[in-house]
XYZ file of C-alpha atoms in Angstrom:
725
model
C -27.791 -20.404 30.447
C -26.030 -21.496 27.413
C -24.237 -18.165 27.285
C -22.918 -19.191 30.774
C -21.670 -22.287 29.539
C -20.137 -21.028 26.776
C -18.545 -18.505 28.789
C -17.842 -20.619 32.249
C -16.901 -23.994 30.249
C -15.638 -25.720 33.643
C -18.631 -28.432 34.765
C -20.892 -25.820 35.368
C -24.176 -26.708 36.016
C -23.192 -30.281 36.163
C -24.495 -31.621 39.013
C -27.763 -30.664 37.561
C -27.985 -32.593 34.489
C -29.799 -34.943 35.325
C -32.836 -32.468 35.926
C -31.940 -30.838 32.542
C -32.055 -34.089 30.984
C -35.745 -35.317 32.848
C -37.419 -31.894 31.360
C -35.654 -31.918 27.956
C -37.719 -35.930 27.505
C -40.587 -34.869 28.356
C -40.602 -31.227 26.755
C -42.942 -31.280 23.736
C -42.694 -27.621 23.039
C -40.402 -25.137 21.007
C -38.119 -25.340 24.291
C -37.224 -28.096 23.133
C -33.945 -27.699 20.617
C -32.887 -24.557 23.795
C -33.382 -28.478 26.073
C -31.277 -30.251 23.806
C -28.080 -27.283 23.406
C -27.956 -26.891 26.834
C -27.966 -30.623 27.401
C -25.209 -31.273 25.240
C -23.189 -28.331 25.864
C -23.241 -29.501 29.409
C -21.569 -32.782 28.789
C -19.507 -31.751 25.893
C -17.878 -29.492 29.137
C -18.101 -32.216 31.046
C -15.580 -34.046 28.828
C -13.079 -31.147 28.248
C -13.172 -30.204 31.786
C -9.566 -29.988 33.293
C -10.160 -32.151 36.564
C -12.676 -34.407 37.560
C -16.120 -32.020 38.734
C -17.857 -35.051 40.193
C -14.941 -36.182 42.818
C -12.288 -34.474 45.367
C -9.765 -36.607 44.771
C -9.382 -35.581 40.149
C -7.650 -38.466 39.459
C -9.060 -38.014 36.367
C -8.462 -34.989 33.407
C -11.990 -35.916 31.894
C -15.578 -37.255 32.715
C -16.529 -40.793 32.252
C -20.300 -41.244 32.303
C -21.322 -45.094 35.134
C -23.892 -46.118 32.673
C -22.456 -45.921 29.474
C -25.989 -47.613 27.563
C -27.487 -44.041 29.402
C -25.933 -41.460 27.296
C -25.562 -43.910 23.990
C -29.534 -43.781 24.191
C -29.760 -40.027 25.099
C -27.821 -39.316 22.234
C -29.972 -41.798 19.951
C -32.827 -39.809 21.508
C -31.529 -36.610 19.734
C -30.451 -37.614 16.732
C -34.342 -39.340 16.030
C -35.253 -36.099 16.590
C -33.461 -33.929 14.453
C -36.012 -32.631 11.901
C -37.319 -30.943 14.991
C -34.563 -28.507 15.440
C -33.126 -25.273 13.140
C -30.060 -25.381 11.187
C -28.155 -23.310 13.399
C -28.910 -25.359 16.640
C -28.486 -28.032 14.431
C -24.696 -27.232 13.970
C -24.510 -26.416 17.247
C -25.965 -29.804 18.333
C -24.064 -32.214 15.992
C -21.047 -30.625 16.942
C -21.354 -31.059 20.553
C -22.356 -34.815 19.674
C -19.598 -35.248 17.495
C -17.509 -34.548 20.321
C -19.252 -37.055 22.799
C -19.009 -39.685 20.443
C -15.283 -39.359 19.819
C -14.521 -39.972 23.975
C -17.402 -42.098 24.140
C -16.278 -45.211 22.372
C -18.862 -46.973 23.765
C -21.266 -44.474 20.822
C -20.979 -45.597 17.778
C -20.613 -43.129 14.687
C -23.417 -44.822 12.935
C -25.390 -42.648 14.679
C -25.946 -39.695 12.407
C -25.827 -42.011 9.691
C -29.432 -41.473 9.288
C -29.117 -37.736 9.412
C -26.573 -37.762 6.429
C -28.519 -40.704 4.657
C -31.831 -37.736 4.864
C -29.557 -34.385 4.194
C -27.503 -36.456 1.142
C -29.984 -34.887 -1.570
C -30.567 -31.869 -0.677
C -29.066 -28.380 -2.104
C -29.449 -26.160 1.349
C -25.901 -25.900 1.781
C -24.743 -25.362 5.307
C -27.185 -28.911 5.450
C -24.786 -30.812 3.063
C -21.880 -28.852 4.722
C -22.944 -30.791 8.210
C -23.059 -34.489 6.036
C -19.696 -33.401 4.346
C -18.368 -32.092 7.674
C -18.934 -35.704 9.913
C -18.113 -37.606 6.744
C -14.276 -35.686 7.809
C -14.536 -36.404 10.914
C -15.009 -40.002 11.372
C -13.839 -40.543 7.559
C -14.967 -45.032 6.830
C -16.728 -45.344 10.389
C -20.569 -44.317 9.493
C -21.057 -44.292 5.478
C -19.809 -47.218 3.317
C -17.517 -46.970 0.301
C -20.998 -46.938 -1.772
C -22.409 -44.731 0.229
C -19.722 -42.052 -0.025
C -19.710 -42.579 -4.336
C -23.310 -41.367 -3.549
C -22.446 -38.581 -2.061
C -20.038 -37.258 -4.002
C -21.785 -37.694 -7.099
C -24.790 -35.748 -5.388
C -21.704 -33.626 -5.061
C -20.244 -33.419 -8.671
C -23.920 -33.028 -9.547
C -24.845 -29.433 -7.838
C -21.129 -28.278 -8.816
C -22.623 -26.190 -11.787
C -26.242 -25.484 -10.612
C -27.344 -22.624 -11.732
C -29.043 -21.502 -8.523
C -25.981 -21.689 -6.375
C -24.097 -18.740 -5.666
C -20.490 -18.468 -6.550
C -19.622 -19.046 -2.876
C -21.679 -21.997 -2.701
C -20.006 -23.452 -5.671
C -16.776 -22.968 -3.277
C -17.795 -24.897 -0.931
C -18.872 -27.527 -3.646
C -15.083 -27.165 -4.613
C -13.666 -27.791 -1.150
C -16.206 -30.743 -0.493
C -14.466 -32.297 -2.965
C -11.561 -32.458 -2.444
C -11.496 -32.836 1.712
C -13.447 -36.061 0.736
C -11.264 -36.946 -2.081
C -7.961 -36.523 0.551
C -5.559 -35.712 -2.048
C -1.913 -32.717 -1.616
C -0.402 -31.971 -4.510
C 2.698 -33.390 -3.639
C 1.924 -36.646 -3.368
C 2.086 -37.372 -7.190
C -0.406 -40.426 -7.209
C -3.336 -39.250 -4.699
C -5.883 -38.142 -8.113
C -9.240 -38.327 -7.181
C -11.318 -41.050 -7.889
C -14.271 -40.267 -10.617
C -15.103 -41.356 -13.799
C -13.922 -39.995 -16.933
C -16.697 -38.671 -18.182
C -17.531 -36.355 -14.912
C -14.286 -34.547 -14.974
C -15.752 -32.683 -17.703
C -17.695 -31.569 -14.314
C -14.345 -29.630 -13.076
C -13.758 -27.985 -17.189
C -14.469 -24.368 -16.060
C -17.466 -21.938 -18.306
C -16.691 -19.176 -19.557
C -19.637 -17.340 -17.104
C -18.475 -18.642 -13.644
C -16.446 -16.368 -11.840
C -12.402 -15.979 -11.144
C -12.239 -18.184 -7.588
C -14.831 -20.670 -9.685
C -12.647 -21.036 -12.059
C -9.536 -21.452 -10.100
C -11.047 -23.628 -7.565
C -12.186 -25.928 -10.599
C -8.904 -25.902 -12.334
C -7.460 -27.542 -8.840
C -9.290 -29.578 -8.564
C -8.817 -30.844 -12.178
C -5.126 -30.827 -12.058
C -5.902 -33.853 -8.728
C -8.156 -36.055 -11.422
C -4.459 -37.412 -13.010
C -1.156 -38.412 -11.999
C 2.201 -37.199 -12.268
C 2.346 -36.492 -15.896
C 6.208 -36.330 -16.406
C 6.021 -39.621 -18.090
C 3.187 -38.866 -20.421
C 3.594 -39.654 -23.773
C 0.933 -38.397 -25.827
C -0.041 -35.157 -23.934
C -3.789 -35.430 -23.877
C -3.959 -35.278 -20.140
C -1.637 -31.701 -20.156
C -3.707 -30.259 -23.281
C -6.894 -31.146 -21.677
C -5.866 -29.216 -18.181
C -3.844 -26.392 -20.230
C -7.402 -25.943 -22.633
C -9.646 -25.399 -19.036
C -7.252 -22.649 -18.389
C -8.478 -20.910 -21.839
C -11.444 -19.244 -19.823
C -8.579 -17.429 -17.690
C -6.491 -16.465 -20.511
C -9.095 -14.737 -22.846
C -10.482 -12.953 -19.291
C -6.628 -11.691 -19.416
C -6.366 -11.208 -22.414
C -9.358 -8.817 -23.196
C -9.122 -6.935 -20.073
C -5.553 -6.655 -18.591
C -7.102 -7.802 -15.288
C -4.886 -7.889 -12.222
C -6.928 -10.381 -10.306
C -7.599 -12.910 -13.419
C -3.297 -12.503 -14.129
C -2.831 -13.920 -10.538
C -5.560 -16.897 -10.841
C -3.859 -17.617 -14.051
C -0.571 -17.656 -12.498
C -1.806 -20.104 -9.764
C -3.322 -21.717 -11.119
C -0.189 -22.838 -14.055
C 2.186 -23.176 -11.062
C -0.222 -25.721 -9.618
C -0.485 -27.690 -12.857
C 3.448 -27.648 -13.208
C 3.745 -28.120 -9.527
C 2.122 -31.857 -10.134
C 2.862 -32.762 -13.180
C 6.654 -31.000 -14.479
C 5.576 -32.558 -17.918
C 7.305 -30.917 -20.974
C 4.486 -29.938 -22.796
C 3.916 -27.775 -19.559
C 6.554 -25.637 -20.209
C 6.280 -25.187 -23.751
C 2.808 -23.817 -23.026
C 3.747 -22.020 -20.072
C 6.121 -20.069 -22.787
C 4.143 -19.273 -25.108
C 1.509 -17.719 -22.197
C 4.055 -15.716 -21.035
C 4.902 -14.496 -24.243
C 1.711 -14.102 -24.903
C 0.858 -11.871 -21.868
C 4.210 -9.974 -21.524
C 3.850 -8.656 -25.366
C 0.569 -6.958 -24.883
C 0.652 -6.085 -21.043
C 3.876 -5.702 -19.892
C 2.163 -4.440 -16.690
C 2.595 -8.110 -15.837
C 6.308 -8.797 -15.716
C 6.364 -8.428 -12.167
C 3.818 -11.575 -11.794
C 5.353 -13.271 -15.064
C 8.923 -12.993 -12.586
C 7.978 -14.073 -9.372
C 6.014 -17.198 -11.298
C 9.410 -18.612 -12.967
C 11.596 -17.713 -10.002
C 8.904 -19.855 -8.602
C 9.807 -22.439 -10.345
C 12.849 -22.022 -9.991
C 12.858 -22.787 -6.284
C 10.426 -25.882 -6.265
C 13.074 -27.336 -9.572
C 15.813 -26.109 -9.036
C 17.303 -29.227 -11.714
C 15.223 -27.993 -14.192
C 15.658 -25.694 -17.253
C 12.414 -23.931 -17.500
C 13.233 -20.739 -15.207
C 16.000 -20.510 -17.610
C 14.012 -21.241 -21.082
C 11.521 -18.964 -20.206
C 13.630 -16.290 -19.173
C 15.363 -15.995 -22.423
C 12.411 -15.827 -24.238
C 11.122 -12.778 -21.883
C 14.249 -11.204 -22.270
C 14.494 -11.737 -26.571
C 10.960 -10.632 -26.280
C 12.062 -6.787 -24.633
C 15.102 -6.230 -26.440
C 13.131 -6.398 -29.829
C 10.483 -4.611 -28.699
C 9.536 -1.494 -30.873
C 10.932 2.204 -28.769
C 7.708 3.644 -28.138
C 6.220 1.017 -26.476
C 9.985 0.138 -24.961
C 9.823 3.647 -23.341
C 6.738 3.542 -22.130
C 6.542 0.334 -20.385
C 10.585 0.704 -19.378
C 10.722 -0.270 -15.987
C 9.083 -2.934 -16.765
C 11.416 -4.402 -19.204
C 14.523 -3.306 -16.835
C 13.495 -5.908 -14.483
C 13.380 -9.189 -16.492
C 16.759 -7.180 -17.979
C 18.049 -7.131 -14.569
C 17.318 -10.962 -13.765
C 18.565 -11.962 -17.515
C 21.925 -9.631 -16.493
C 22.494 -12.517 -14.003
C 22.167 -15.495 -16.166
C 25.691 -16.076 -18.142
C 24.281 -18.123 -20.305
C 22.449 -15.290 -21.547
C 24.218 -12.597 -24.437
C 24.234 -9.770 -22.598
C 24.950 -7.339 -26.049
C 21.289 -6.988 -27.381
C 20.597 -6.307 -23.217
C 23.405 -2.953 -23.431
C 21.894 -1.854 -26.651
C 18.349 -1.357 -24.704
C 20.093 0.463 -22.112
C 21.577 2.769 -24.314
C 19.006 2.965 -25.582
C 16.975 4.028 -22.738
C 19.902 6.767 -21.994
C 20.341 8.809 -24.850
C 16.394 9.567 -24.179
C 16.388 9.828 -20.685
C 14.854 13.014 -20.815
C 11.750 11.799 -23.053
C 11.356 8.659 -21.368
C 11.368 9.428 -17.668
C 12.976 13.618 -17.633
C 16.590 11.958 -16.842
C 15.480 10.703 -13.161
C 17.394 8.775 -10.624
C 14.824 6.240 -10.720
C 15.936 5.465 -14.679
C 18.857 5.900 -14.177
C 19.882 3.683 -11.302
C 17.610 1.021 -13.105
C 19.959 1.398 -15.554
C 23.152 1.365 -13.370
C 21.750 -2.034 -11.815
C 21.894 -4.014 -14.956
C 25.088 -2.683 -16.042
C 26.158 -4.423 -12.206
C 24.987 -7.387 -12.794
C 26.743 -7.358 -15.722
C 30.030 -6.740 -14.733
C 29.746 -9.142 -12.265
C 28.492 -12.187 -14.345
C 30.160 -11.283 -17.777
C 33.094 -9.311 -17.291
C 34.258 -7.024 -19.846
C 36.182 -9.102 -22.701
C 32.869 -9.520 -25.214
C 31.880 -5.794 -23.457
C 34.508 -3.323 -23.041
C 33.556 -1.228 -26.093
C 29.680 -1.388 -26.008
C 29.167 -1.464 -22.021
C 33.042 1.677 -21.887
C 30.413 3.410 -24.559
C 27.368 3.295 -21.838
C 28.793 4.538 -18.997
C 30.888 7.351 -20.659
C 27.708 8.704 -22.152
C 26.179 8.107 -18.606
C 28.567 9.910 -16.639
C 28.832 12.457 -18.853
C 25.312 13.829 -20.264
C 23.103 12.422 -17.800
C 20.844 14.959 -15.830
C 20.856 13.186 -11.731
C 24.826 14.201 -10.391
C 24.485 10.968 -8.441
C 24.015 8.617 -11.271
C 26.686 10.701 -13.075
C 29.502 9.746 -10.505
C 28.164 6.666 -10.015
C 28.958 5.804 -13.483
C 31.924 7.510 -13.131
C 32.526 4.704 -10.936
C 31.868 2.031 -13.367
C 33.643 3.164 -16.338
C 36.984 4.034 -14.015
C 36.402 0.386 -13.096
C 35.866 -0.690 -16.490
C 39.288 1.154 -17.508
C 41.816 0.381 -14.634
C 40.903 -3.031 -12.845
C 40.482 -6.705 -14.048
C 37.036 -8.741 -14.005
C 38.355 -10.409 -11.316
C 38.898 -7.357 -8.968
C 35.464 -5.726 -9.814
C 33.415 -9.071 -8.710
C 35.762 -8.263 -5.702
C 34.387 -4.912 -5.222
C 30.768 -4.682 -6.243
C 28.355 -7.303 -5.318
C 25.368 -8.674 -7.861
C 21.788 -6.440 -7.779
C 18.404 -9.290 -7.855
C 14.548 -7.680 -6.625
C 14.861 -10.511 -3.127
C 18.860 -10.253 -2.064
C 20.516 -7.044 -0.295
C 23.897 -7.146 -0.440
C 26.515 -4.693 1.949
C 28.273 -1.855 0.654
C 30.807 -1.523 3.306
C 34.657 -0.422 2.047
C 36.415 -3.666 1.808
C 38.532 -2.377 3.732
C 36.381 -2.740 6.790
C 36.133 -6.480 5.988
C 39.300 -7.229 6.560
C 40.801 -9.104 10.411
C 41.224 -6.500 13.061
C 39.699 -3.996 11.551
C 36.239 -2.560 12.727
C 33.870 -0.277 10.554
C 33.897 3.170 12.205
C 29.645 4.208 13.263
C 29.731 6.986 10.440
C 25.486 6.139 10.049
C 25.317 7.898 13.640
C 24.273 11.653 14.000
C 25.577 13.209 16.868
C 23.892 16.302 18.614
C 26.066 19.190 19.002
C 24.788 20.944 22.086
C 25.898 24.212 20.685
C 25.876 25.115 17.000
C 28.719 26.289 15.068
C 26.812 27.967 12.492
C 24.566 31.280 12.840
C 21.679 31.747 10.571
C 20.599 35.262 9.921
C 17.432 36.925 7.951
C 17.942 39.670 5.961
C 15.026 40.536 4.441
C 11.667 40.284 3.418
C 9.914 40.127 0.460
C 6.231 39.312 -0.907
C 5.118 38.723 -4.438
C 1.812 37.558 -4.909
C 1.744 36.757 -8.977
C -1.176 34.399 -11.028
C -0.011 30.314 -10.792
C 0.950 28.786 -14.001
C -2.060 26.797 -13.899
C -4.109 29.402 -14.574
C -1.991 31.347 -17.210
C -4.968 31.198 -20.500
C -8.469 31.838 -17.831
C -9.902 35.764 -17.592
C -8.687 36.368 -14.353
C -9.406 40.335 -14.929
C -11.787 42.286 -13.289
C -14.625 42.368 -15.748
C -15.269 38.464 -14.200
C -15.622 39.898 -10.757
C -19.294 40.453 -10.126
C -19.368 39.858 -6.457
C -17.364 38.741 -3.493
C -17.910 34.715 -4.500
C -16.469 35.540 -8.126
C -13.743 37.845 -6.733
C -12.258 34.950 -4.582
C -12.226 32.316 -7.581
C -10.086 34.738 -8.698
C -7.978 35.138 -6.275
C -7.528 31.653 -5.714
C -5.848 31.501 -9.055
C -2.844 33.576 -7.577
C -0.316 32.468 -5.740
C 1.644 34.407 -2.354
C 5.461 34.099 -1.589
C 7.302 35.527 1.053
C 10.699 35.382 0.037
C 13.255 35.873 2.219
C 17.236 36.126 1.789
C 19.098 34.557 4.965
C 22.407 34.092 5.880
C 24.312 31.609 6.746
C 28.162 31.529 8.260
C 30.324 29.928 11.264
C 30.835 31.164 14.690
C 32.979 28.238 15.783
C 35.633 25.434 15.003
C 35.894 23.803 12.719
C 37.876 25.298 9.574
C 35.269 23.893 6.918
C 32.484 21.416 6.881
C 30.938 19.026 4.381
C 27.771 18.431 2.922
C 25.960 20.748 5.190
C 21.885 20.220 4.349
C 19.064 23.303 6.207
C 15.955 21.942 6.829
C 13.263 23.295 7.961
C 10.281 21.993 10.399
C 6.610 21.602 8.736
C 4.668 24.094 10.573
C 0.778 24.180 10.001
C 1.147 28.354 9.262
C 3.012 27.222 5.463
C 3.505 25.034 2.918
C 6.580 22.680 3.962
C 10.124 24.371 2.951
C 12.529 22.955 0.536
C 15.788 21.879 1.716
C 19.060 24.186 1.174
C 22.350 22.296 0.583
C 25.775 23.061 0.553
C 28.571 20.861 -0.316
C 31.266 22.845 1.286
C 30.991 25.319 4.130
C 34.261 27.828 4.664
C 34.656 30.034 7.934
C 35.959 33.338 6.195
C 32.730 32.418 3.865
C 29.291 34.220 4.559
C 26.449 31.874 2.230
C 23.408 33.780 1.364
C 20.552 31.331 0.168
C 17.006 31.578 -0.189
C 13.797 30.497 1.004
C 10.580 30.783 -0.367
C 7.823 30.899 2.087
C 4.259 30.463 0.705
C 2.079 31.108 4.009
C -1.506 29.007 4.161
C -3.010 31.225 7.272
C -1.932 34.517 7.961
C -0.463 34.226 11.873
C 3.554 34.753 12.517
C 4.511 32.318 13.778
C 8.391 30.857 13.899
C 9.879 27.722 12.566
C 12.488 25.441 13.544
C 14.920 25.158 11.072
C 18.427 22.318 11.887
C 21.058 21.831 9.745
C 23.425 18.346 9.543
C 26.437 18.804 8.209
C 29.985 16.303 8.213
C 33.168 17.327 9.628
C 35.875 14.127 9.891
C 33.595 11.312 8.604
C 31.208 11.824 10.825
C 27.439 13.468 10.589
C 26.388 16.157 13.292
C 23.260 17.854 13.352
C 22.443 21.214 15.137
C 19.811 23.668 15.972
C 20.262 27.029 14.052
C 17.870 30.330 14.601
C 14.114 30.074 14.312
C 13.151 31.195 10.947
C 10.320 33.545 11.628
C 7.469 35.314 10.626
C 6.541 37.757 11.747
C 2.373 40.065 11.499
C 4.311 42.582 9.251
C 6.322 40.108 6.902
C 2.698 39.058 5.675
C 0.806 42.324 6.146
C 0.454 43.833 2.132
C -1.468 45.887 -0.181
C -4.446 44.703 -2.117
C -3.480 42.349 -4.946
C -5.507 42.473 -7.706
C -7.670 45.009 -9.520
C -11.416 43.925 -8.457
C -13.446 46.239 -10.836
C -11.786 49.569 -12.144
C -7.908 49.667 -13.825
C -6.252 52.031 -11.456
C -8.741 53.463 -9.380
C -7.841 51.591 -5.413
C -10.215 53.481 -3.548
C -13.139 52.706 -5.940
C -11.502 48.716 -5.267
C -11.726 49.265 -1.717
C -15.366 50.780 -1.265
C -16.697 47.812 -3.629
C -14.368 45.173 -1.610
C -15.825 46.691 1.521
C -19.672 46.531 0.597
C -19.577 43.168 -0.338
C -18.237 41.978 2.828
C -20.661 44.191 4.952
C -23.280 42.584 2.561
C -21.633 39.648 3.565
C -21.624 39.920 7.680
C -25.439 39.815 7.789
C -25.956 36.242 6.128
C -25.523 33.604 8.265
C -22.312 31.415 8.523
C -20.668 34.568 6.856
C -16.270 34.463 7.626
C -16.321 38.230 7.377
C -16.751 40.353 10.582
C -16.781 44.453 11.646
C -15.620 46.038 14.462
C -15.054 49.029 15.724
C -11.601 51.212 18.235
C -10.813 53.480 19.837
C -6.892 54.727 19.748
C -6.355 57.772 21.642
C -4.403 59.660 19.624
C -4.431 62.688 17.088
C -5.342 61.263 13.478
C -1.791 63.439 12.761
C -0.032 61.477 15.901
C -2.255 58.092 14.176
C -0.436 58.758 10.861
C 2.970 59.035 12.105
C 3.192 55.939 14.293
C 1.878 53.449 12.144
C 4.519 51.428 11.181
C 5.780 51.154 7.591
C 4.247 48.262 6.088
C 0.610 49.552 6.833
C 2.297 53.192 5.447
C 2.411 50.632 2.230
C -1.334 49.923 2.182
C -2.698 53.502 2.085
C -5.550 53.596 0.096
C -6.337 57.438 0.665
C -5.904 60.314 3.331
C -7.958 63.685 4.513
C -7.835 65.745 7.069
C -10.889 63.672 8.901
C -10.427 60.383 7.474
C -7.335 57.632 6.161
C -8.154 54.277 5.063
C -6.565 50.935 4.624
C -6.721 48.268 2.224
C -4.572 45.287 3.847
C -3.854 41.760 2.192
C -3.366 38.535 4.215
C -2.267 35.885 2.170
C -2.547 33.622 0.830
C -6.771 35.238 0.420
C -7.317 37.036 3.545
C -8.120 40.441 4.206
C -8.394 43.541 6.315
C -10.233 46.805 5.668
C -9.227 50.003 7.978
C -11.156 53.037 8.167
C -9.416 55.805 10.259
C -12.063 59.022 11.924
C -10.491 61.677 13.336
C -12.366 63.189 16.358
C -11.543 65.259 19.049
C -8.386 63.921 20.714
C -8.715 60.330 19.615
C -9.347 57.988 16.036
C -12.063 56.073 15.320
C -10.713 52.751 13.629
C -13.460 50.527 11.409
C -12.551 47.486 10.543
C -13.908 44.248 8.256
C -11.575 41.389 7.281
C -12.763 38.063 6.543
C -10.274 36.110 8.901
C -11.433 37.326 12.254
C -7.941 36.835 14.587
C -6.429 39.820 12.570
C -8.178 41.982 13.999
C -5.793 41.978 16.998
C -3.121 43.133 14.246
C -3.795 47.000 14.690
C -1.972 47.027 18.043
C 1.562 45.484 16.649
C 1.168 48.047 13.414
C 0.496 51.265 15.155
């Protein structure tokens, strides 16, 4: 019945409430709690019912009892017997009774007072939470000021009790905050406790991170705003509470502890904005960044939040200046190791005209000169350097940095490894040599981590000028390009990571070791393709040939051409690494630019046939130069493996209605190169199927046909015999 009420709370069982109340009062067994839960739920549903469930005119939106004294007596009886309820049942009952008391104003909230005073001294977290919940719901209506202070002292006394778990301590912290009714933005509101009780909120070395953060928040609420404090004693106490978090970060480098430290410092500065706070925050950040540069993103977010909160305060610029000075004086080895973190500081610092940029340019020049050793001359490093250069050009101009910035950009455009970076550096170099500072500011915008700026040409921003949709890609129904595969050549070679390993035949003693050696080899189908134009226009730009992913082979690299002429045939190589020896057709497309518009069209599929996958055995197994002995050894191993459960090896026999002579003359060239031996009665073939499969064949002559015995570890290859004969 309770489940029905929870699912359908529209006055169900309201008519039976009097009978249920009577049964509840007569009950003397453990079912009493269930009756009470049912009755309180019925009354609660009646209060919240959308219509008057006892009348037909439906003029009222909730049910009001005819005799409030009857219901006051009912609630009083239930509260007198709370000792009979379990914790779960007590919570359900009290929640319903709280709603009933809120709606029936004739019933005083003091009806909960005996239960609250009884459970005020408990260490049972759910019961104590119930007491705090009722106090928050009715505030001054239940407990007196003295009793409320006793409840607060009780929670303070239990906050650091060793029997409490970290989760329970967090509950205690939340209760104190809710009972005190304090907020960060209300600078004059604070927790009213004695001075000696403030030490309860001082974190200990054994408190978990979450508990330390919660205690620091409460300690922060113990003092009103400290903006005008002269001696800084309260600020020193607050920052002393951060000491354990700071030590935890310093000795472990924990990201979670660092996040908690920044949150604690932010809440303190937000409430107090004291000058002594900003000085100590500078000291904290300087130490953290020197020891753990990977905390720079969190530190930048922290000072950015401080600036948004107090835009008139100089704390943002002061901290950023210190971080900038620390970065440009970093030892070279550390600068190379954490360059991307340091570049984030330089990007922010370069936006401030108060920070001198000469040291920034020297640091950037060092990274540019050593880009190969820092990050192999990557595009990521180059674009990070150019982003700082862009901010300097916009925010500082070139009057005092003409030579230094020119040398840096000239080095990037002539020596940097990445082509795109060289092009961008050439563009910036052109700006500083041929444009004024005002013109540069009109063309480019500063870059930040939190804002995005347009990159449209200036001409598109002029009045009555509408930009063309260059980003749209048009699909061509008929391709103007022809793609043709010219040849395929399979190559097997030892993978680079196994060059120093023992891969000789002496290390092969059974099928398992043979497979382990074979996995160290890589087979590549080297294909040559021809690309030419079959229709207008006469040339296209920025052509890219790309291949869709195929489950039978590894992803193929894109092929790029800066320009394609109609009169020229272009040949290029594509390396295909099979994953499964099955023929397939890889969908091939291309994109190109013509007349400032991007087009896409489909090319002929890149086909991998069965013949392309048939290769001779790539490595020597047990002997040097004796292919037939290797063939028989591998056959015996695979034949023995077929007898094991779960084996992937399969043996099969088929016939071909041809004489042996006709059979030999009809086989494809790819199979001829796999021939191991031939006699008047028998021919043997050893076929390797990349990446690591085999198909062994023994062809025996009969009167007017041949019998073909097949041994393979890839059962789909049994069908190949029909394709190669």
